[in-house]
Amino acid sequence: MVLSSASVLGEIPPELIVRGRVALSWPSGTKAGPALILDRDGVLVEEKHHLSRPEDVRLSPGAVDVIRAVRGLGLPVCVVTNQSGIDRKLFTLTDFEAVSRRIDEELAENGVSIDVTIACPFHPEFTPDYGEAHAY
């Protein structure tokens, strides 16, 4: 699930949407627990400068094994990623979502999955009025 997707923005409370993108916070009373949090580029997938084409996705060696082991413990798996190339106009949100779908497909082909992908598309030099609101 890509939380920056326009298809889910309608399901998100308005106070969590900043400049058309989702800012996350835990509701009060929610219990946090352990989880595996992976960076996308260079950890989950092999590093490729500004990965924007699904056909360039290559899972990193060992990534599937780690996810499988963590899943075996009953823990969620999350991916976080800086994607300033979106605001820098190096690729589009649609490109990012296509890459995310390809990653999900490759993981599924290997019998594993992730629970959520959270991306930050902002860059202080390219995001108008970049400031505290972008620190979510």
GROMACS .gro file of N, CA, C and O in nm:
model
  544
    1MET      N    1   0.084  -0.118   0.000
    1MET     CA    2   0.000   0.000   0.000
    1MET      C    3   0.088   0.124   0.000
    1MET      O    4   0.176   0.137   0.083
    2VAL      N    5   0.070   0.211  -0.093
    2VAL     CA    6   0.145   0.334  -0.103
    2VAL      C    7   0.058   0.446  -0.049
    2VAL      O    8  -0.044   0.478  -0.106
    3LEU      N    9   0.099   0.504   0.063
    3LEU     CA   10   0.013   0.601   0.129
    3LEU      C   11   0.008   0.736   0.060
    3LEU      O   12  -0.073   0.819   0.094
    4SER      N   13   0.093   0.758  -0.038
    4SER     CA   14   0.085   0.884  -0.110
    4SER      C   15  -0.009   0.873  -0.230
    4SER      O   16  -0.027   0.969  -0.301
    5SER      N   17  -0.068   0.759  -0.250
    5SER     CA   18  -0.154   0.736  -0.364
    5SER      C   19  -0.282   0.817  -0.355
    5SER      O   20  -0.345   0.826  -0.251
    6ALA      N   21  -0.323   0.875  -0.467
    6ALA     CA   22  -0.448   0.952  -0.470
    6ALA      C   23  -0.566   0.863  -0.436
    6ALA      O   24  -0.666   0.910  -0.382
    7SER      N   25  -0.556   0.734  -0.463
    7SER     CA   26  -0.669   0.644  -0.438
    7SER      C   27  -0.698   0.627  -0.290
    7SER      O   28  -0.809   0.592  -0.254
    8VAL      N   29  -0.601   0.649  -0.203
    8VAL     CA   30  -0.627   0.634  -0.060
    8VAL      C   31  -0.646   0.767   0.011
    8VAL      O   32  -0.688   0.770   0.125
    9LEU      N   33  -0.618   0.878  -0.055
    9LEU     CA   34  -0.630   1.008   0.013
    9LEU      C   35  -0.772   1.032   0.062
    9LEU      O   36  -0.792   1.094   0.166
   10GLY      N   37  -0.871   0.983  -0.009
   10GLY     CA   38  -1.010   1.002   0.033
   10GLY      C   39  -1.043   0.927   0.161
   10GLY      O   40  -1.139   0.960   0.229
   11GLU      N   41  -0.963   0.827   0.196
   11GLU     CA   42  -0.986   0.747   0.317
   11GLU      C   43  -0.911   0.801   0.438
   11GLU      O   44  -0.927   0.751   0.548
   12ILE      N   45  -0.827   0.902   0.419
   12ILE     CA   46  -0.741   0.955   0.524
   12ILE      C   47  -0.807   1.079   0.584
   12ILE      O   48  -0.854   1.166   0.511
   13PRO      N   49  -0.807   1.091   0.718
   13PRO     CA   50  -0.861   1.213   0.779
   13PRO      C   51  -0.788   1.336   0.727
   13PRO      O   52  -0.665   1.334   0.712
   14PRO      N   53  -0.860   1.444   0.698
   14PRO     CA   54  -0.799   1.563   0.636
   14PRO      C   55  -0.683   1.621   0.716
   14PRO      O   56  -0.590   1.675   0.659
   15GLU      N   57  -0.685   1.608   0.849
   15GLU     CA   58  -0.577   1.666   0.929
   15GLU      C   59  -0.444   1.594   0.910
   15GLU      O   60  -0.339   1.644   0.951
   16LEU      N   61  -0.444   1.479   0.845
   16LEU     CA   62  -0.320   1.406   0.821
   16LEU      C   63  -0.267   1.427   0.680
   16LEU      O   64  -0.165   1.372   0.643
   17ILE      N   65  -0.336   1.508   0.601
   17ILE     CA   66  -0.292   1.532   0.463
   17ILE      C   67  -0.222   1.667   0.456
   17ILE      O   68  -0.278   1.769   0.496
   18VAL      N   69  -0.098   1.665   0.411
   18VAL     CA   70  -0.018   1.786   0.397
   18VAL      C   71   0.015   1.801   0.249
   18VAL      O   72   0.079   1.715   0.191
   19ARG      N   73  -0.031   1.910   0.189
   19ARG     CA   74  -0.003   1.938   0.047
   19ARG      C   75  -0.036   1.820  -0.042
   19ARG      O   76   0.039   1.783  -0.131
   20GLY      N   77  -0.149   1.752  -0.015
   20GLY     CA   78  -0.193   1.642  -0.100
   20GLY      C   79  -0.122   1.511  -0.074
   20GLY      O   80  -0.140   1.415  -0.145
   21ARG      N   81  -0.042   1.506   0.031
   21ARG     CA   82   0.028   1.383   0.065
   21ARG      C   83  -0.002   1.350   0.211
   21ARG      O   84  -0.040   1.435   0.289
   22VAL      N   85   0.021   1.227   0.249
   22VAL     CA   86  -0.021   1.181   0.381
   22VAL      C   87   0.089   1.199   0.484
   22VAL      O   88   0.203   1.164   0.460
   23ALA      N   89   0.051   1.252   0.599
   23ALA     CA   90   0.138   1.257   0.715
   23ALA      C   91   0.080   1.158   0.816
   23ALA      O   92  -0.040   1.154   0.837
   24LEU      N   93   0.164   1.077   0.875
   24LEU     CA   94   0.115   0.972   0.963
   24LEU      C   95   0.140   1.003   1.109
   24LEU      O   96   0.240   1.063   1.145
   25SER      N   97   0.051   0.959   1.193
   25SER     CA   98   0.071   0.961   1.337
   25SER      C   99  -0.013   0.849   1.395
   25SER      O  100  -0.109   0.803   1.333
   26TRP      N  101   0.024   0.801   1.512
   26TRP     CA  102  -0.052   0.694   1.576
   26TRP      C  103  -0.165   0.754   1.658
   26TRP      O  104  -0.142   0.849   1.733
   27PRO      N  105  -0.285   0.701   1.649
   27PRO     CA  106  -0.394   0.749   1.733
   27PRO      C  107  -0.361   0.725   1.880
   27PRO      O  108  -0.294   0.627   1.913
   28SER      N  109  -0.406   0.814   1.968
   28SER     CA  110  -0.380   0.794   2.110
   28SER      C  111  -0.442   0.663   2.156
   28SER      O  112  -0.549   0.623   2.110
   29GLY      N  113  -0.374   0.595   2.243
   29GLY     CA  114  -0.423   0.468   2.294
   29GLY      C  115  -0.380   0.348   2.212
   29GLY      O  116  -0.400   0.234   2.253
   30THR      N  117  -0.320   0.371   2.096
   30THR     CA  118  -0.274   0.261   2.013
   30THR      C  119  -0.143   0.208   2.069
   30THR      O  120  -0.052   0.284   2.100
   31LYS      N  121  -0.135   0.077   2.082
   31LYS     CA  122  -0.013   0.017   2.131
   31LYS      C  123   0.083  -0.009   2.016
   31LYS      O  124   0.046  -0.071   1.918
   32ALA      N  125   0.202   0.042   2.030
   32ALA     CA  126   0.305   0.015   1.930
   32ALA      C  127   0.374  -0.116   1.967
   32ALA      O  128   0.377  -0.155   2.083
   33GLY      N  129   0.425  -0.182   1.869
   33GLY     CA  130   0.496  -0.306   1.892
   33GLY      C  131   0.616  -0.315   1.800
   33GLY      O  132   0.639  -0.228   1.717
   34PRO      N  133   0.691  -0.422   1.812
   34PRO     CA  134   0.809  -0.438   1.727
   34PRO      C  135   0.768  -0.460   1.581
   34PRO      O  136   0.662  -0.515   1.552
   35ALA      N  137   0.854  -0.415   1.493
   35ALA     CA  138   0.833  -0.432   1.349
   35ALA      C  139   0.969  -0.421   1.281
   35ALA      O  140   1.063  -0.364   1.338
   36LEU      N  141   0.979  -0.474   1.162
   36LEU     CA  142   1.098  -0.454   1.081
   36LEU      C  143   1.070  -0.335   0.991
   36LEU      O  144   0.970  -0.332   0.918
   37ILE      N  145   1.158  -0.236   0.997
   37ILE     CA  146   1.145  -0.117   0.913
   37ILE      C  147   1.268  -0.115   0.822
   37ILE      O  148   1.381  -0.106   0.870
   38LEU      N  149   1.243  -0.126   0.692
   38LEU     CA  150   1.351  -0.132   0.593
   38LEU      C  151   1.353  -0.005   0.509
   38LEU      O  152   1.248   0.044   0.468
   39ASP      N  153   1.471   0.045   0.481
   39ASP     CA  154   1.486   0.146   0.378
   39ASP      C  155   1.467   0.075   0.244
   39ASP      O  156   1.499  -0.043   0.232
   40ARG      N  157   1.415   0.145   0.147
   40ARG     CA  158   1.391   0.080   0.018
   40ARG      C  159   1.518   0.068  -0.064
   40ARG      O  160   1.565  -0.041  -0.093
   41ASP      N  161   1.576   0.182  -0.102
   41ASP     CA  162   1.688   0.183  -0.196
   41ASP      C  163   1.819   0.148  -0.127
   41ASP      O  164   1.860   0.214  -0.032
   42GLY      N  165   1.881   0.042  -0.175
   42GLY     CA  166   2.008  -0.002  -0.118
   42GLY      C  167   1.992  -0.102  -0.006
   42GLY      O  168   2.090  -0.157   0.042
   43VAL      N  169   1.868  -0.126   0.038
   43VAL     CA  170   1.842  -0.225   0.143
   43VAL      C  171   1.745  -0.330   0.090
   43VAL      O  172   1.781  -0.445   0.072
   44LEU      N  173   1.620  -0.291   0.065
   44LEU     CA  174   1.522  -0.385   0.009
   44LEU      C  175   1.553  -0.414  -0.138
   44LEU      O  176   1.548  -0.528  -0.182
   45VAL      N  177   1.583  -0.310  -0.213
   45VAL     CA  178   1.620  -0.326  -0.353
   45VAL      C  179   1.760  -0.272  -0.375
   45VAL      O  180   1.807  -0.186  -0.300
   46GLU      N  181   1.826  -0.323  -0.477
   46GLU     CA  182   1.961  -0.275  -0.509
   46GLU      C  183   1.956  -0.127  -0.544
   46GLU      O  184   1.861  -0.080  -0.607
   47GLU      N  185   2.059  -0.056  -0.502
   47GLU     CA  186   2.067   0.088  -0.526
   47GLU      C  187   2.072   0.118  -0.675
   47GLU      O  188   2.151   0.058  -0.749
   48LYS      N  189   1.983   0.204  -0.719
   48LYS     CA  190   1.983   0.255  -0.857
   48LYS      C  191   1.944   0.401  -0.843
   48LYS      O  192   1.837   0.432  -0.793
   49HIS      N  193   2.030   0.488  -0.885
   49HIS     CA  194   2.006   0.632  -0.868
   49HIS      C  195   1.870   0.671  -0.925
   49HIS      O  196   1.846   0.654  -1.044
   50HIS      N  197   1.782   0.720  -0.838
   50HIS     CA  198   1.646   0.762  -0.877
   50HIS      C  199   1.571   0.652  -0.951
   50HIS      O  200   1.530   0.670  -1.067
   51LEU      N  201   1.553   0.540  -0.884
   51LEU     CA  202   1.479   0.427  -0.940
   51LEU      C  203   1.338   0.472  -0.979
   51LEU      O  204   1.260   0.512  -0.893
   52SER      N  205   1.308   0.467  -1.107
   52SER     CA  206   1.178   0.517  -1.153
   52SER      C  207   1.112   0.425  -1.255
   52SER      O  208   1.003   0.453  -1.301
   53ARG      N  209   1.180   0.314  -1.289
   53ARG     CA  210   1.125   0.223  -1.390
   53ARG      C  211   1.111   0.084  -1.328
   53ARG      O  212   1.209   0.030  -1.275
   54PRO      N  213   0.991   0.027  -1.332
   54PRO     CA  214   0.970  -0.105  -1.272
   54PRO      C  215   1.068  -0.211  -1.323
   54PRO      O  216   1.112  -0.298  -1.246
   55GLU      N  217   1.105  -0.203  -1.449
   55GLU     CA  218   1.196  -0.304  -1.505
   55GLU      C  219   1.337  -0.296  -1.447
   55GLU      O  220   1.417  -0.388  -1.464
   56ASP      N  221   1.368  -0.190  -1.374
   56ASP     CA  222   1.500  -0.176  -1.310
   56ASP      C  223   1.503  -0.230  -1.168
   56ASP      O  224   1.608  -0.228  -1.102
   57VAL      N  225   1.390  -0.276  -1.116
   57VAL     CA  226   1.383  -0.327  -0.978
   57VAL      C  227   1.461  -0.458  -0.968
   57VAL      O  228   1.439  -0.550  -1.046
   58ARG      N  229   1.551  -0.464  -0.870
   58ARG     CA  230   1.624  -0.586  -0.836
   58ARG      C  231   1.625  -0.597  -0.685
   58ARG      O  232   1.677  -0.509  -0.617
   59LEU      N  233   1.565  -0.703  -0.632
   59LEU     CA  234   1.568  -0.722  -0.487
   59LEU      C  235   1.712  -0.743  -0.442
   59LEU      O  236   1.791  -0.810  -0.509
   60SER      N  237   1.745  -0.686  -0.327
   60SER     CA  238   1.879  -0.704  -0.271
   60SER      C  239   1.897  -0.847  -0.224
   60SER      O  240   1.803  -0.909  -0.172
   61PRO      N  241   2.018  -0.901  -0.241
   61PRO     CA  242   2.044  -1.036  -0.191
   61PRO      C  243   2.014  -1.045  -0.042
   61PRO      O  244   2.054  -0.958   0.035
   62GLY      N  245   1.940  -1.146  -0.003
   62GLY     CA  246   1.908  -1.167   0.138
   62GLY      C  247   1.782  -1.098   0.187
   62GLY      O  248   1.732  -1.131   0.294
   63ALA      N  249   1.729  -1.004   0.109
   63ALA     CA  250   1.611  -0.929   0.154
   63ALA      C  251   1.492  -1.022   0.177
   63ALA      O  252   1.422  -1.011   0.278
   64VAL      N  253   1.469  -1.113   0.084
   64VAL     CA  254   1.355  -1.206   0.096
   64VAL      C  255   1.372  -1.293   0.220
   64VAL      O  256   1.277  -1.315   0.296
   65ASP      N  257   1.493  -1.341   0.245
   65ASP     CA  258   1.518  -1.427   0.361
   65ASP      C  259   1.492  -1.354   0.492
   65ASP      O  260   1.434  -1.410   0.586
   66VAL      N  261   1.533  -1.228   0.499
   66VAL     CA  262   1.511  -1.149   0.620
   66VAL      C  263   1.361  -1.127   0.641
   66VAL      O  264   1.311  -1.143   0.752
   67ILE      N  265   1.290  -1.090   0.536
   67ILE     CA  266   1.146  -1.067   0.547
   67ILE      C  267   1.076  -1.196   0.589
   67ILE      O  268   0.990  -1.195   0.677
   68ARG      N  269   1.114  -1.306   0.529
   68ARG     CA  270   1.053  -1.435   0.563
   68ARG      C  271   1.077  -1.468   0.712
   68ARG      O  272   0.985  -1.511   0.782
   69ALA      N  273   1.197  -1.446   0.760
   69ALA     CA  274   1.229  -1.475   0.900
   69ALA      C  275   1.148  -1.386   0.995
   69ALA      O  276   1.095  -1.434   1.096
   70VAL      N  277   1.137  -1.260   0.962
   70VAL     CA  278   1.061  -1.166   1.046
   70VAL      C  279   0.913  -1.201   1.043
   70VAL      O  280   0.846  -1.198   1.146
   71ARG      N  281   0.862  -1.236   0.927
   71ARG     CA  282   0.723  -1.280   0.915
   71ARG      C  283   0.699  -1.405   1.000
   71ARG      O  284   0.593  -1.422   1.059
   72GLY      N  285   0.798  -1.493   1.004
   72GLY     CA  286   0.787  -1.614   1.084
   72GLY      C  287   0.773  -1.585   1.232
   72GLY      O  288   0.719  -1.665   1.308
   73LEU      N  289   0.819  -1.468   1.274
   73LEU     CA  290   0.803  -1.424   1.413
   73LEU      C  291   0.670  -1.353   1.435
   73LEU      O  292   0.640  -1.309   1.545
   74GLY      N  293   0.594  -1.337   1.326
   74GLY     CA  294   0.464  -1.271   1.337
   74GLY      C  295   0.471  -1.120   1.342
   74GLY      O  296   0.377  -1.054   1.386
   75LEU      N  297   0.581  -1.063   1.294
   75LEU     CA  298   0.598  -0.918   1.300
   75LEU      C  299   0.567  -0.852   1.166
   75LEU      O  300   0.588  -0.912   1.060
   76PRO      N  301   0.519  -0.729   1.170
   76PRO     CA  302   0.495  -0.655   1.045
   76PRO      C  303   0.626  -0.610   0.982
   76PRO      O  304   0.728  -0.594   1.049
   77VAL      N  305   0.619  -0.588   0.851
   77VAL     CA  306   0.734  -0.540   0.774
   77VAL      C  307   0.693  -0.411   0.704
   77VAL      O  308   0.594  -0.408   0.632
   78CYS      N  309   0.769  -0.306   0.728
   78CYS     CA  310   0.741  -0.174   0.672
   78CYS      C  311   0.860  -0.127   0.589
   78CYS      O  312   0.974  -0.161   0.620
   79VAL      N  313   0.831  -0.049   0.487
   79VAL     CA  314   0.936   0.011   0.405
   79VAL      C  315   0.920   0.162   0.412
   79VAL      O  316   0.808   0.214   0.399
   80VAL      N  317   1.030   0.230   0.436
   80VAL     CA  318   1.031   0.377   0.435
   80VAL      C  319   1.133   0.420   0.330
   80VAL      O  320   1.233   0.353   0.308
   81THR      N  321   1.103   0.531   0.266
   81THR     CA  322   1.192   0.572   0.158
   81THR      C  323   1.183   0.722   0.131
   81THR      O  324   1.074   0.780   0.131
   82ASN      N  325   1.298   0.783   0.113
   82ASN     CA  326   1.302   0.922   0.068
   82ASN      C  327   1.294   0.920  -0.084
   82ASN      O  328   1.372   0.851  -0.148
   83GLN      N  329   1.200   0.994  -0.137
   83GLN     CA  330   1.181   1.000  -0.282
   83GLN      C  331   1.172   1.145  -0.327
   83GLN      O  332   1.075   1.189  -0.389
   84SER      N  333   1.276   1.222  -0.294
   84SER     CA  334   1.277   1.364  -0.330
   84SER      C  335   1.276   1.386  -0.480
   84SER      O  336   1.245   1.496  -0.527
   85GLY      N  337   1.306   1.282  -0.557
   85GLY     CA  338   1.299   1.294  -0.702
   85GLY      C  339   1.161   1.330  -0.752
   85GLY      O  340   1.146   1.385  -0.862
   86ILE      N  341   1.058   1.304  -0.670
   86ILE     CA  342   0.921   1.341  -0.710
   86ILE      C  343   0.909   1.493  -0.713
   86ILE      O  344   0.870   1.551  -0.816
   87ASP      N  345   0.943   1.560  -0.603
   87ASP     CA  346   0.934   1.706  -0.602
   87ASP      C  347   1.039   1.771  -0.691
   87ASP      O  348   1.021   1.882  -0.738
   88ARG      N  349   1.147   1.701  -0.715
   88ARG     CA  350   1.253   1.753  -0.801
   88ARG      C  351   1.222   1.731  -0.948
   88ARG      O  352   1.299   1.766  -1.035
   89LYS      N  353   1.106   1.667  -0.976
   89LYS     CA  354   1.057   1.643  -1.113
   89LYS      C  355   1.150   1.550  -1.192
   89LYS      O  356   1.154   1.555  -1.314
   90LEU      N  357   1.219   1.461  -1.121
   90LEU     CA  358   1.303   1.361  -1.188
   90LEU      C  359   1.220   1.240  -1.228
   90LEU      O  360   1.259   1.166  -1.319
   91PHE      N  361   1.110   1.218  -1.158
   91PHE     CA  362   1.012   1.116  -1.191
   91PHE      C  363   0.882   1.154  -1.123
   91PHE      O  364   0.878   1.247  -1.043
   92THR      N  365   0.775   1.084  -1.156
   92THR     CA  366   0.642   1.121  -1.107
   92THR      C  367   0.597   1.028  -0.994
   92THR      O  368   0.655   0.920  -0.973
   93LEU      N  369   0.491   1.067  -0.928
   93LEU     CA  370   0.429   0.982  -0.827
   93LEU      C  371   0.380   0.853  -0.893
   93LEU      O  372   0.391   0.745  -0.835
   94THR      N  373   0.331   0.863  -1.015
   94THR     CA  374   0.287   0.744  -1.089
   94THR      C  375   0.405   0.649  -1.112
   94THR      O  376   0.390   0.527  -1.098
   95ASP      N  377   0.522   0.703  -1.144
   95ASP     CA  378   0.642   0.620  -1.160
   95ASP      C  379   0.675   0.550  -1.028
   95ASP      O  380   0.704   0.430  -1.026
   96PHE      N  381   0.671   0.625  -0.919
   96PHE     CA  382   0.699   0.568  -0.788
   96PHE      C  383   0.603   0.454  -0.756
   96PHE      O  384   0.644   0.348  -0.709
   97GLU      N  385   0.476   0.476  -0.782
   97GLU     CA  386   0.376   0.372  -0.754
   97GLU      C  387   0.398   0.249  -0.840
   97GLU      O  388   0.380   0.137  -0.794
   98ALA      N  389   0.438   0.267  -0.966
   98ALA     CA  390   0.466   0.153  -1.054
   98ALA      C  391   0.584   0.073  -1.001
   98ALA      O  392   0.582  -0.051  -1.001
   99VAL      N  393   0.687   0.141  -0.955
   99VAL     CA  394   0.803   0.072  -0.895
   99VAL      C  395   0.759  -0.002  -0.769
   99VAL      O  396   0.798  -0.118  -0.747
  100SER      N  397   0.677   0.061  -0.688
  100SER     CA  398   0.628  -0.004  -0.565
  100SER      C  399   0.549  -0.130  -0.596
  100SER      O  400   0.564  -0.233  -0.529
  101ARG      N  401   0.465  -0.123  -0.699
  101ARG     CA  402   0.389  -0.242  -0.740
  101ARG      C  403   0.482  -0.354  -0.786
  101ARG      O  404   0.462  -0.471  -0.754
  102ARG      N  405   0.586  -0.318  -0.860
  102ARG     CA  406   0.682  -0.419  -0.908
  102ARG      C  407   0.756  -0.484  -0.791
  102ARG      O  408   0.777  -0.605  -0.789
  103ILE      N  409   0.793  -0.403  -0.693
  103ILE     CA  410   0.857  -0.459  -0.573
  103ILE      C  411   0.763  -0.557  -0.505
  103ILE      O  412   0.802  -0.669  -0.470
  104ASP      N  413   0.637  -0.517  -0.488
  104ASP     CA  414   0.537  -0.606  -0.427
  104ASP      C  415   0.523  -0.735  -0.506
  104ASP      O  416   0.512  -0.844  -0.448
  105GLU      N  417   0.522  -0.725  -0.639
  105GLU     CA  418   0.510  -0.844  -0.724
  105GLU      C  419   0.630  -0.937  -0.707
  105GLU      O  420   0.614  -1.059  -0.693
  106GLU      N  421   0.750  -0.880  -0.706
  106GLU     CA  422   0.870  -0.964  -0.690
  106GLU      C  423   0.873  -1.030  -0.553
  106GLU      O  424   0.913  -1.146  -0.541
  107LEU      N  425   0.831  -0.957  -0.452
  107LEU     CA  426   0.825  -1.017  -0.318
  107LEU      C  427   0.724  -1.131  -0.316
  107LEU      O  428   0.752  -1.239  -0.263
  108ALA      N  429   0.607  -1.108  -0.375
  108ALA     CA  430   0.502  -1.211  -0.379
  108ALA      C  431   0.550  -1.335  -0.455
  108ALA      O  432   0.521  -1.449  -0.413
  109GLU      N  433   0.625  -1.315  -0.563
  109GLU     CA  434   0.681  -1.428  -0.638
  109GLU      C  435   0.774  -1.512  -0.551
  109GLU      O  436   0.795  -1.630  -0.579
  110ASN      N  437   0.828  -1.451  -0.446
  110ASN     CA  438   0.917  -1.519  -0.353
  110ASN      C  439   0.847  -1.559  -0.223
  110ASN      O  440   0.911  -1.598  -0.126
  111GLY      N  441   0.714  -1.542  -0.220
  111GLY     CA  442   0.635  -1.588  -0.106
  111GLY      C  443   0.637  -1.499   0.016
  111GLY      O  444   0.606  -1.545   0.127
  112VAL      N  445   0.672  -1.371   0.000
  112VAL     CA  446   0.672  -1.278   0.113
  112VAL      C  447   0.602  -1.149   0.073
  112VAL      O  448   0.573  -1.126  -0.045
  113SER      N  449   0.576  -1.065   0.171
  113SER     CA  450   0.511  -0.936   0.144
  113SER      C  451   0.552  -0.835   0.250
  113SER      O  452   0.608  -0.870   0.353
  114ILE      N  453   0.523  -0.709   0.219
  114ILE     CA  454   0.540  -0.602   0.316
  114ILE      C  455   0.401  -0.547   0.349
  114ILE      O  456   0.308  -0.563   0.272
  115ASP      N  457   0.391  -0.484   0.465
  115ASP     CA  458   0.261  -0.431   0.509
  115ASP      C  459   0.234  -0.292   0.456
  115ASP      O  460   0.120  -0.259   0.424
  116VAL      N  461   0.336  -0.210   0.450
  116VAL     CA  462   0.314  -0.070   0.410
  116VAL      C  463   0.444  -0.012   0.357
  116VAL      O  464   0.553  -0.049   0.401
  117THR      N  465   0.431   0.077   0.260
  117THR     CA  466   0.542   0.158   0.211
  117THR      C  467   0.508   0.303   0.239
  117THR      O  468   0.399   0.350   0.202
  118ILE      N  469   0.599   0.372   0.304
  118ILE     CA  470   0.579   0.513   0.336
  118ILE      C  471   0.691   0.591   0.268
  118ILE      O  472   0.809   0.562   0.288
  119ALA      N  473   0.652   0.688   0.186
  119ALA     CA  474   0.750   0.765   0.109
  119ALA      C  475   0.742   0.913   0.144
  119ALA      O  476   0.633   0.966   0.166
  120CYS      N  477   0.857   0.976   0.146
  120CYS     CA  478   0.864   1.121   0.162
  120CYS      C  479   0.909   1.180   0.029
  120CYS      O  480   1.023   1.158  -0.014
  121PRO      N  481   0.822   1.254  -0.040
  121PRO     CA  482   0.857   1.309  -0.171
  121PRO      C  483   0.918   1.448  -0.165
  121PRO      O  484   0.946   1.508  -0.268
  122PHE      N  485   0.940   1.501  -0.047
  122PHE     CA  486   0.981   1.640  -0.031
  122PHE      C  487   1.132   1.659  -0.040
  122PHE      O  488   1.210   1.569  -0.012
  123HIS      N  489   1.173   1.780  -0.076
  123HIS     CA  490   1.314   1.820  -0.077
  123HIS      C  491   1.317   1.967  -0.039
  123HIS      O  492   1.245   2.048  -0.099
  124PRO      N  493   1.399   2.005   0.059
  124PRO     CA  494   1.397   2.144   0.107
  124PRO      C  495   1.425   2.248   0.000
  124PRO      O  496   1.378   2.361   0.010
  125GLU      N  497   1.497   2.213  -0.104
  125GLU     CA  498   1.528   2.310  -0.209
  125GLU      C  499   1.426   2.312  -0.322
  125GLU      O  500   1.429   2.401  -0.406
  126PHE      N  501   1.334   2.214  -0.323
  126PHE     CA  502   1.239   2.204  -0.434
  126PHE      C  503   1.093   2.207  -0.390
  126PHE      O  504   1.005   2.219  -0.473
  127THR      N  505   1.068   2.191  -0.261
  127THR     CA  506   0.932   2.192  -0.210
  127THR      C  507   0.897   2.333  -0.165
  127THR      O  508   0.961   2.385  -0.073
  128PRO      N  509   0.799   2.397  -0.230
  128PRO     CA  510   0.762   2.532  -0.189
  128PRO      C  511   0.722   2.537  -0.042
  128PRO      O  512   0.654   2.447   0.008
  129ASP      N  513   0.771   2.637   0.027
  129ASP     CA  514   0.738   2.658   0.169
  129ASP      C  515   0.775   2.538   0.255
  129ASP      O  516   0.710   2.509   0.354
  130TYR      N  517   0.884   2.469   0.218
  130TYR     CA  518   0.929   2.353   0.297
  130TYR      C  519   0.951   2.400   0.440
  130TYR      O  520   1.008   2.504   0.466
  131GLY      N  521   0.900   2.322   0.533
  131GLY     CA  522   0.916   2.358   0.673
  131GLY      C  523   0.867   2.249   0.765
  131GLY      O  524   0.860   2.132   0.728
  132GLU      N  525   0.828   2.288   0.882
  132GLU     CA  526   0.789   2.194   0.987
  132GLU      C  527   0.676   2.102   0.944
  132GLU      O  528   0.672   1.986   0.982
  133ALA      N  529   0.584   2.149   0.862
  133ALA     CA  530   0.473   2.065   0.817
  133ALA      C  531   0.520   1.945   0.737
  133ALA      O  532   0.451   1.846   0.726
  134HIS      N  533   0.640   1.951   0.682
  134HIS     CA  534   0.694   1.842   0.602
  134HIS      C  535   0.773   1.742   0.685
  134HIS      O  536   0.826   1.647   0.633
  135ALA      N  537   0.782   1.765   0.814
  135ALA     CA  538   0.863   1.679   0.901
  135ALA      C  539   0.785   1.559   0.952
  135ALA      O  540   0.835   1.484   1.035
  136TYR      N  541   0.664   1.538   0.906
  136TYR     CA  542   0.584   1.424   0.952
  136TYR      C  543   0.643   1.296   0.905
  136TYR      O  544   0.693   1.285   0.797
   0.00000   0.00000   0.00000
